mmCIF file of C-alpha atoms in Angstrom:
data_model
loop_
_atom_site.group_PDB
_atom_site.id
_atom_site.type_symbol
_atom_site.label_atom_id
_atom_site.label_comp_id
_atom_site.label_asym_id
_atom_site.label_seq_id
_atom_site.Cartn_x
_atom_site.Cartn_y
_atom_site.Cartn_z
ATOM 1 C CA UNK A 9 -201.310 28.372 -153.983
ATOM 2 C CA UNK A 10 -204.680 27.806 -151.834
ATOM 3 C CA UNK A 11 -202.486 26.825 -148.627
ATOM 4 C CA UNK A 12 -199.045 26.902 -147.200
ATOM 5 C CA UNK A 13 -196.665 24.254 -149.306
ATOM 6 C CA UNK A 14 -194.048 22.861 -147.874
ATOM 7 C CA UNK A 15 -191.372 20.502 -148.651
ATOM 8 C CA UNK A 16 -189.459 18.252 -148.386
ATOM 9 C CA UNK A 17 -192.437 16.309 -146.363
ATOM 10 C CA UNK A 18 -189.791 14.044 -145.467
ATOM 11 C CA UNK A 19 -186.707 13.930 -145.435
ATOM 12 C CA UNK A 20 -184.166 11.460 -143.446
ATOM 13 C CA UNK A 21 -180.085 12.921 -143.350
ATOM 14 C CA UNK A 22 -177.051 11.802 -141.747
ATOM 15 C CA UNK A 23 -175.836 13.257 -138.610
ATOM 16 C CA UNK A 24 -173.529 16.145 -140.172
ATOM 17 C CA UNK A 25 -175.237 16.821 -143.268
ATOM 18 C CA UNK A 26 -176.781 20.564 -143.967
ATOM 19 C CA UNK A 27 -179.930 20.343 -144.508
ATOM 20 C CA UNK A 28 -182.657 22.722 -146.588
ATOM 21 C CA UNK A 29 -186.411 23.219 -146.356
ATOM 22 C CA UNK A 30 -188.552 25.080 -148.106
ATOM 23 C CA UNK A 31 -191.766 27.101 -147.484
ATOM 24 C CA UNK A 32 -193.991 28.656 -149.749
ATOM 25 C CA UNK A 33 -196.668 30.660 -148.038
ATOM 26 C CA UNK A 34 -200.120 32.000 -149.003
ATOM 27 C CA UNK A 35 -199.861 34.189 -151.801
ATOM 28 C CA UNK A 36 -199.750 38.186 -150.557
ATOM 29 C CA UNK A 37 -199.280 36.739 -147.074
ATOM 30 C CA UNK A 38 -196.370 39.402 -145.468
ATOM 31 C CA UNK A 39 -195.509 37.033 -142.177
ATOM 32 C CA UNK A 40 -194.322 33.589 -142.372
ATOM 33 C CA UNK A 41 -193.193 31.774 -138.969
ATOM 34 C CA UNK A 42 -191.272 28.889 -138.558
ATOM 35 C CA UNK A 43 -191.882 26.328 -135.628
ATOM 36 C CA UNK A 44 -190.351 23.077 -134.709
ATOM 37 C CA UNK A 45 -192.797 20.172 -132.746
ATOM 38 C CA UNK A 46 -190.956 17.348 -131.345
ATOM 39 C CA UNK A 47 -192.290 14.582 -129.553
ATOM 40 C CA UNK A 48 -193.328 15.578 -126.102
ATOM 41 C CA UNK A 49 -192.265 19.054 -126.612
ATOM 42 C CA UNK A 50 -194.974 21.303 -128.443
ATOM 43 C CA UNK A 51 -194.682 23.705 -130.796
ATOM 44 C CA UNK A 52 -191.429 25.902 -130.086
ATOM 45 C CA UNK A 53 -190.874 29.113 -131.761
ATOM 46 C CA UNK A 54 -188.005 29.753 -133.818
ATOM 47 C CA UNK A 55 -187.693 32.897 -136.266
ATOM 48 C CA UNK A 56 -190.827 35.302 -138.025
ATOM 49 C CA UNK A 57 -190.313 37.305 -141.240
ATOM 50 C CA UNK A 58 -192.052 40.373 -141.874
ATOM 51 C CA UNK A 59 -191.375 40.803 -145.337
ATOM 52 C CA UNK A 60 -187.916 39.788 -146.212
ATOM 53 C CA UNK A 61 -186.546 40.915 -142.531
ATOM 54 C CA UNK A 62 -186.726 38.777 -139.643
ATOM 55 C CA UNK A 63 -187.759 41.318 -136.755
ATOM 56 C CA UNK A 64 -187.912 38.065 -134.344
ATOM 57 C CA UNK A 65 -185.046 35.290 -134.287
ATOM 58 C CA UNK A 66 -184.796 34.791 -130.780
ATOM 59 C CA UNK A 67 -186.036 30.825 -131.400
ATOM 60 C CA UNK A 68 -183.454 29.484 -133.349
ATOM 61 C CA UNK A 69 -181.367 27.073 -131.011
ATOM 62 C CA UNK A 70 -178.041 27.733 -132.513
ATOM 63 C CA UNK A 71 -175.678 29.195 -135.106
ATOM 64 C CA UNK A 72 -176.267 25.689 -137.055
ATOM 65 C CA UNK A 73 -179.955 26.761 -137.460
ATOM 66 C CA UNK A 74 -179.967 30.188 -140.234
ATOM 67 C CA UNK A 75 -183.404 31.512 -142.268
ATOM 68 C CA UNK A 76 -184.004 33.580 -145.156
ATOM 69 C CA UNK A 77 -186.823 34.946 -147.052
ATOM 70 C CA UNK A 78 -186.196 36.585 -150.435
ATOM 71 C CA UNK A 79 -189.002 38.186 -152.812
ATOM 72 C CA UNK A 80 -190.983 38.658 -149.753
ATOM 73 C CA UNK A 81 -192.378 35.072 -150.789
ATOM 74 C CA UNK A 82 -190.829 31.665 -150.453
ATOM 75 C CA UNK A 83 -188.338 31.116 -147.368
ATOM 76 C CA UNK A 84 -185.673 28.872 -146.717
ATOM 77 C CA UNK A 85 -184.713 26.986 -143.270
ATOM 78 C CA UNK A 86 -181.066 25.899 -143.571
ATOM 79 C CA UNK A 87 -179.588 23.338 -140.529
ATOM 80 C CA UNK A 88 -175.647 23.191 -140.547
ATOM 81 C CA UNK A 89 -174.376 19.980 -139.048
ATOM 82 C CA UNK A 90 -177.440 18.132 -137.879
ATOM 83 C CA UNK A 91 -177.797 16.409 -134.839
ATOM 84 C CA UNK A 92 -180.025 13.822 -133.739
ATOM 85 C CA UNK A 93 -181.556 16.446 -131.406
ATOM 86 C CA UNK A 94 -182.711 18.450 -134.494
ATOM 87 C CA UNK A 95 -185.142 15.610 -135.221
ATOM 88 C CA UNK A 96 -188.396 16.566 -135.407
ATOM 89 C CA UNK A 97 -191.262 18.301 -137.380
ATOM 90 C CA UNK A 98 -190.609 21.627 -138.817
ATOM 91 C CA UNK A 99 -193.649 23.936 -139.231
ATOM 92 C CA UNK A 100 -193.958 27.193 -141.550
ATOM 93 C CA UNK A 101 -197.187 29.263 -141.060
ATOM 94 C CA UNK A 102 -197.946 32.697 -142.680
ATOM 95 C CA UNK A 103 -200.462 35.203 -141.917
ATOM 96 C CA UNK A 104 -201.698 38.635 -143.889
ATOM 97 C CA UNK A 105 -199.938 40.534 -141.018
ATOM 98 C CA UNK A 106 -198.347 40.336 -138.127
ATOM 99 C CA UNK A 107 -200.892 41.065 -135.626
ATOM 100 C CA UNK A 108 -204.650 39.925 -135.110
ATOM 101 C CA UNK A 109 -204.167 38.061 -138.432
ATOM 102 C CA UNK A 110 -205.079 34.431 -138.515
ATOM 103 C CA UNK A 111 -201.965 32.402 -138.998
ATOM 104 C CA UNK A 112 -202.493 29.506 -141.393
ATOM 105 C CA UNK A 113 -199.441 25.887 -140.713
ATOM 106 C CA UNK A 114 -198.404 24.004 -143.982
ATOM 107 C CA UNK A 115 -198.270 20.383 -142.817
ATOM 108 C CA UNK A 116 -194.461 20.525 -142.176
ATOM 109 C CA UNK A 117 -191.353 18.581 -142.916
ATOM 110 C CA UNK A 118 -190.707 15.813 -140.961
ATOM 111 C CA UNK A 119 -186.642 15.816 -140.608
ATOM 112 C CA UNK A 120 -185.160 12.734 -139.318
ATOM 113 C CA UNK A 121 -181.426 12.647 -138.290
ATOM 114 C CA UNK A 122 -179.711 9.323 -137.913
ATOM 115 C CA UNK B 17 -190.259 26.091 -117.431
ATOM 116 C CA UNK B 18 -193.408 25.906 -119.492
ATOM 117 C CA UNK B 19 -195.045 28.893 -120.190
ATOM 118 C CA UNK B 20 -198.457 27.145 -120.863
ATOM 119 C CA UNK B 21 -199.487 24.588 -118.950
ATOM 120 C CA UNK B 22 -202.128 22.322 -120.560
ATOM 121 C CA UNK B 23 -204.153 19.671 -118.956
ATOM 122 C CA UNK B 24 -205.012 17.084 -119.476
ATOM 123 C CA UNK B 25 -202.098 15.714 -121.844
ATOM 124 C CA UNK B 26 -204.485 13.062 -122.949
ATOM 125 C CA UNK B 27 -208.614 12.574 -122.817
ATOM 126 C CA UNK B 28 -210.386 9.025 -123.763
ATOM 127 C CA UNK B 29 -214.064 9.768 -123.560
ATOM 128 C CA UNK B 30 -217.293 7.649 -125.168
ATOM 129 C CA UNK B 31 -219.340 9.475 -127.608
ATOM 130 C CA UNK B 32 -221.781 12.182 -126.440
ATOM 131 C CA UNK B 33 -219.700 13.021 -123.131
ATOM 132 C CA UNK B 34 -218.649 16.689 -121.613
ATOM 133 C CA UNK B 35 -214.815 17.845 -121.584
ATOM 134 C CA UNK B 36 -213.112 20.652 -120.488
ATOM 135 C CA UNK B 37 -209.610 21.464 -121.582
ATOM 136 C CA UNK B 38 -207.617 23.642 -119.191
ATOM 137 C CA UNK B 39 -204.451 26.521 -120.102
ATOM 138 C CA UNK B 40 -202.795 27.866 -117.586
ATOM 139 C CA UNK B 41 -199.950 30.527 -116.914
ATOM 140 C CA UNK B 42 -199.103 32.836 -114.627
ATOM 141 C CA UNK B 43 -198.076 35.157 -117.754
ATOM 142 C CA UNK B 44 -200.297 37.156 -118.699
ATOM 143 C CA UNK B 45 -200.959 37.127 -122.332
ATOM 144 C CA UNK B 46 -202.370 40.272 -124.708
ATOM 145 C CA UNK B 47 -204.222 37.136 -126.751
ATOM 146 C CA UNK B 48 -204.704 33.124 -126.491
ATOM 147 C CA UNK B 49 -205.544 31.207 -129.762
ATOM 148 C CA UNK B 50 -206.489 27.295 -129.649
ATOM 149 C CA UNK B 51 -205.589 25.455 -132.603
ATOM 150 C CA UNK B 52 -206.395 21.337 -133.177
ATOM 151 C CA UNK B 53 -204.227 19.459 -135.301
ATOM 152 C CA UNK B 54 -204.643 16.248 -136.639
ATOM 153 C CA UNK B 55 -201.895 13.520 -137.478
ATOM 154 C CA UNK B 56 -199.642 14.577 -140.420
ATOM 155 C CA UNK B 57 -201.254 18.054 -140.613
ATOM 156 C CA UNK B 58 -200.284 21.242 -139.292
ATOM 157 C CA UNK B 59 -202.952 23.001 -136.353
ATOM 158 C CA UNK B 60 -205.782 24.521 -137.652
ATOM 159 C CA UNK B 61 -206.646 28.085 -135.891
ATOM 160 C CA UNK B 62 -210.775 27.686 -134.027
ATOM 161 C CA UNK B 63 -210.229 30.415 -132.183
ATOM 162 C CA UNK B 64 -208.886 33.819 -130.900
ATOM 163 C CA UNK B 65 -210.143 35.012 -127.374
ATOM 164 C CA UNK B 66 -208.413 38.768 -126.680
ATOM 165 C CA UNK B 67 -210.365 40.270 -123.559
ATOM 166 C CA UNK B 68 -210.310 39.200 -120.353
ATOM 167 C CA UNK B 69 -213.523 37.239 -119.551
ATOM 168 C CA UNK B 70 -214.149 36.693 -123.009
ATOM 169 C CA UNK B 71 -216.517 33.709 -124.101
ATOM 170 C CA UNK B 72 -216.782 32.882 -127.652
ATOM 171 C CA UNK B 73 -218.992 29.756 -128.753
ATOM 172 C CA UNK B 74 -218.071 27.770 -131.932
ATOM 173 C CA UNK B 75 -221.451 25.095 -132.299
ATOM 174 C CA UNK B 76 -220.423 22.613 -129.707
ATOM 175 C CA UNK B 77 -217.378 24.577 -128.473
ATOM 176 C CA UNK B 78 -216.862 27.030 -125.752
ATOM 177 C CA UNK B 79 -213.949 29.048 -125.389
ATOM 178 C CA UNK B 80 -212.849 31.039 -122.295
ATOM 179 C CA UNK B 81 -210.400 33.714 -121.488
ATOM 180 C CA UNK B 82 -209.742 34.215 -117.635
ATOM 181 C CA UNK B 83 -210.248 37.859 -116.059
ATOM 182 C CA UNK B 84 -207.042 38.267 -115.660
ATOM 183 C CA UNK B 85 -205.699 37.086 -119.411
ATOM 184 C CA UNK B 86 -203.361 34.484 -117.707
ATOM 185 C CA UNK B 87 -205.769 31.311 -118.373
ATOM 186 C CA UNK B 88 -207.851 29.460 -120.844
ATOM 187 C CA UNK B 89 -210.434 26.773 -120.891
ATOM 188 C CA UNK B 90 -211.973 24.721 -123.901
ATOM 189 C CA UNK B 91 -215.430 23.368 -123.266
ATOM 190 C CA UNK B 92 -216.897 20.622 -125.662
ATOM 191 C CA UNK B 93 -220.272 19.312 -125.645
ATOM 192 C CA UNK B 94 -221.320 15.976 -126.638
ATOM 193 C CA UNK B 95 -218.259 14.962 -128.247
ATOM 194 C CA UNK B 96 -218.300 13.244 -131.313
ATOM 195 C CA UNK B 97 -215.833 11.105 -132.958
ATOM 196 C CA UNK B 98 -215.187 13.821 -135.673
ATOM 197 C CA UNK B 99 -213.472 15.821 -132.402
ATOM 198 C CA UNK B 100 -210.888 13.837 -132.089
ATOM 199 C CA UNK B 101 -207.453 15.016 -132.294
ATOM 200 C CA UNK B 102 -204.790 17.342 -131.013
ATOM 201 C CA UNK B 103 -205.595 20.459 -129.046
ATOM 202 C CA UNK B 104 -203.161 23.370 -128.698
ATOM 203 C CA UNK B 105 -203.480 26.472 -126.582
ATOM 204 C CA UNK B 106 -201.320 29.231 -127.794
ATOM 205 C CA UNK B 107 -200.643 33.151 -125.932
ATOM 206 C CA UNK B 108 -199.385 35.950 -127.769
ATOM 207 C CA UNK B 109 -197.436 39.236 -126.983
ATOM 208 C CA UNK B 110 -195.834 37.606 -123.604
ATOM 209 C CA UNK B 111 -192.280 39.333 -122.406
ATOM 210 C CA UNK B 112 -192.566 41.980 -125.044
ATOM 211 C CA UNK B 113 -192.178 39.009 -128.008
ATOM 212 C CA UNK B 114 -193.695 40.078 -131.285
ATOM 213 C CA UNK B 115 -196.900 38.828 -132.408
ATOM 214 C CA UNK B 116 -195.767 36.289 -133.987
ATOM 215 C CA UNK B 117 -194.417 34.673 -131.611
ATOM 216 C CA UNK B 118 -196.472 32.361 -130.172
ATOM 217 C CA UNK B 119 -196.009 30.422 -126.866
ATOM 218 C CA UNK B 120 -197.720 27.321 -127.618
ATOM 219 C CA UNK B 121 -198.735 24.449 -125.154
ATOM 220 C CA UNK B 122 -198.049 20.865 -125.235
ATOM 221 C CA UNK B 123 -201.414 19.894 -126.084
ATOM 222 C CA UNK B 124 -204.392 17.608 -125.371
ATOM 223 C CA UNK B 125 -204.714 14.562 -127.099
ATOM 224 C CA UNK B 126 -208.768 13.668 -127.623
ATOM 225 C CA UNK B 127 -209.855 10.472 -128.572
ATOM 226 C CA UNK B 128 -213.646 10.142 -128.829
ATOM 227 C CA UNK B 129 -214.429 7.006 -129.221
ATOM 228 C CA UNK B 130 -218.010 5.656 -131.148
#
């Protein structure tokens, strides 16, 4: 596709549920990043995929939070038991490479935990 | 402890005014990118700055890299309405984190007003 898709855009879940979003990067694009942005709080890091491996993971806030990328394309975010902490905006990015590469954000899913 | 200091968190200027936008660490950083983002979109890359002293100009835009790769400034001259938004500083390749992990941040909210 022309950009970074993601979906859901929205998506509201009960505290407890699991939860999956999707990301479908730039087409031949190797990295893809995902980021969370809550209110007040920036953009915060959570795992990069080079390719199907994820050489950086050190982000994700807990064992609830897991990531995988298959076909060296699409990726999945998976939260296990949300909380209402885990509310917040959840942005995938991919780039050509890893380094120098300008990184091109989908417009994110906006996960809401009540 | 943020890693990136921005400042200020938010900016209400009129039309055809001077602002600076200031990122600060004491981490020094092997790259700083500035992204703006705008409501229900995900940031948009303007620039990367990579050596220290570095000034790159973008039309009404001046970037800044300090000598000593730990600081950032965003100049913008006569503002216009179309400038407003969210502006995000971002460092890369701090505490031997891969490229793609950024440290972003909390931004600077612009409003320009007509």
């Amino acid at each position: 596709g022309a950009g970074v898709s993601q979906s859901p855009s929205n998506k509201v879940t009960e505290k407890g549920k699991d939860v999956e979003l999707r990301c479908d990067p730039i087409s031949g694009h190797t990295a893809l990043y995902w980021y969370r942005q809550s209110l007040g709080q920036g953009l915060e890091f959570l795992i990069y995929f080079q390719g199907n491996s994820a050489p950086d993971k050190s982000g994700l806030p807990s064992d609830r939070f897991s990531a995988e990328r298959t076909g060296g394309s699409v990726s999945t975010l998976t939260i296990q038991r949300t909380q209402q902490e885990d509310s917040a905006v959840y942005l995938c990015a991919s780039s050509l490479g890893s380094s120098g590469n300008t990184i091109y954000f989908g417009e994110g899913s906006w996960l809401t935990v009540v | 402890t943020q890693l990136l200091e921005q400042s200020p968190q938010f900016l209400s200027i009129q039309e055809g005014e001077n602002l600076t936008v200031y990122c600060n660490s004491s981490s020094v950083f092997s790259s700083l990118q500035w992204y703006r983002q705008e409501p229900g979109e995900g940031p948009v890359l303007l620039v990367t700055v990579v050596t220290g002293g570095e000034v790159k100009k973008l039309k009404r835009l001046t970037f800044q890299f300090g000598d000593a790769r730990k600081d950032s400034s965003l100049h913008i001259t006569a503002a216009q309405p179309g400038d407003t938004g969210l502006y995000l500083c971002a460092g890369a390749g701090i505490h031997g984190g891969s490229q793609g992990n950024l440290i972003f941040g909390k931004g600077t909210k612009l409003s320009v007003k007509p």
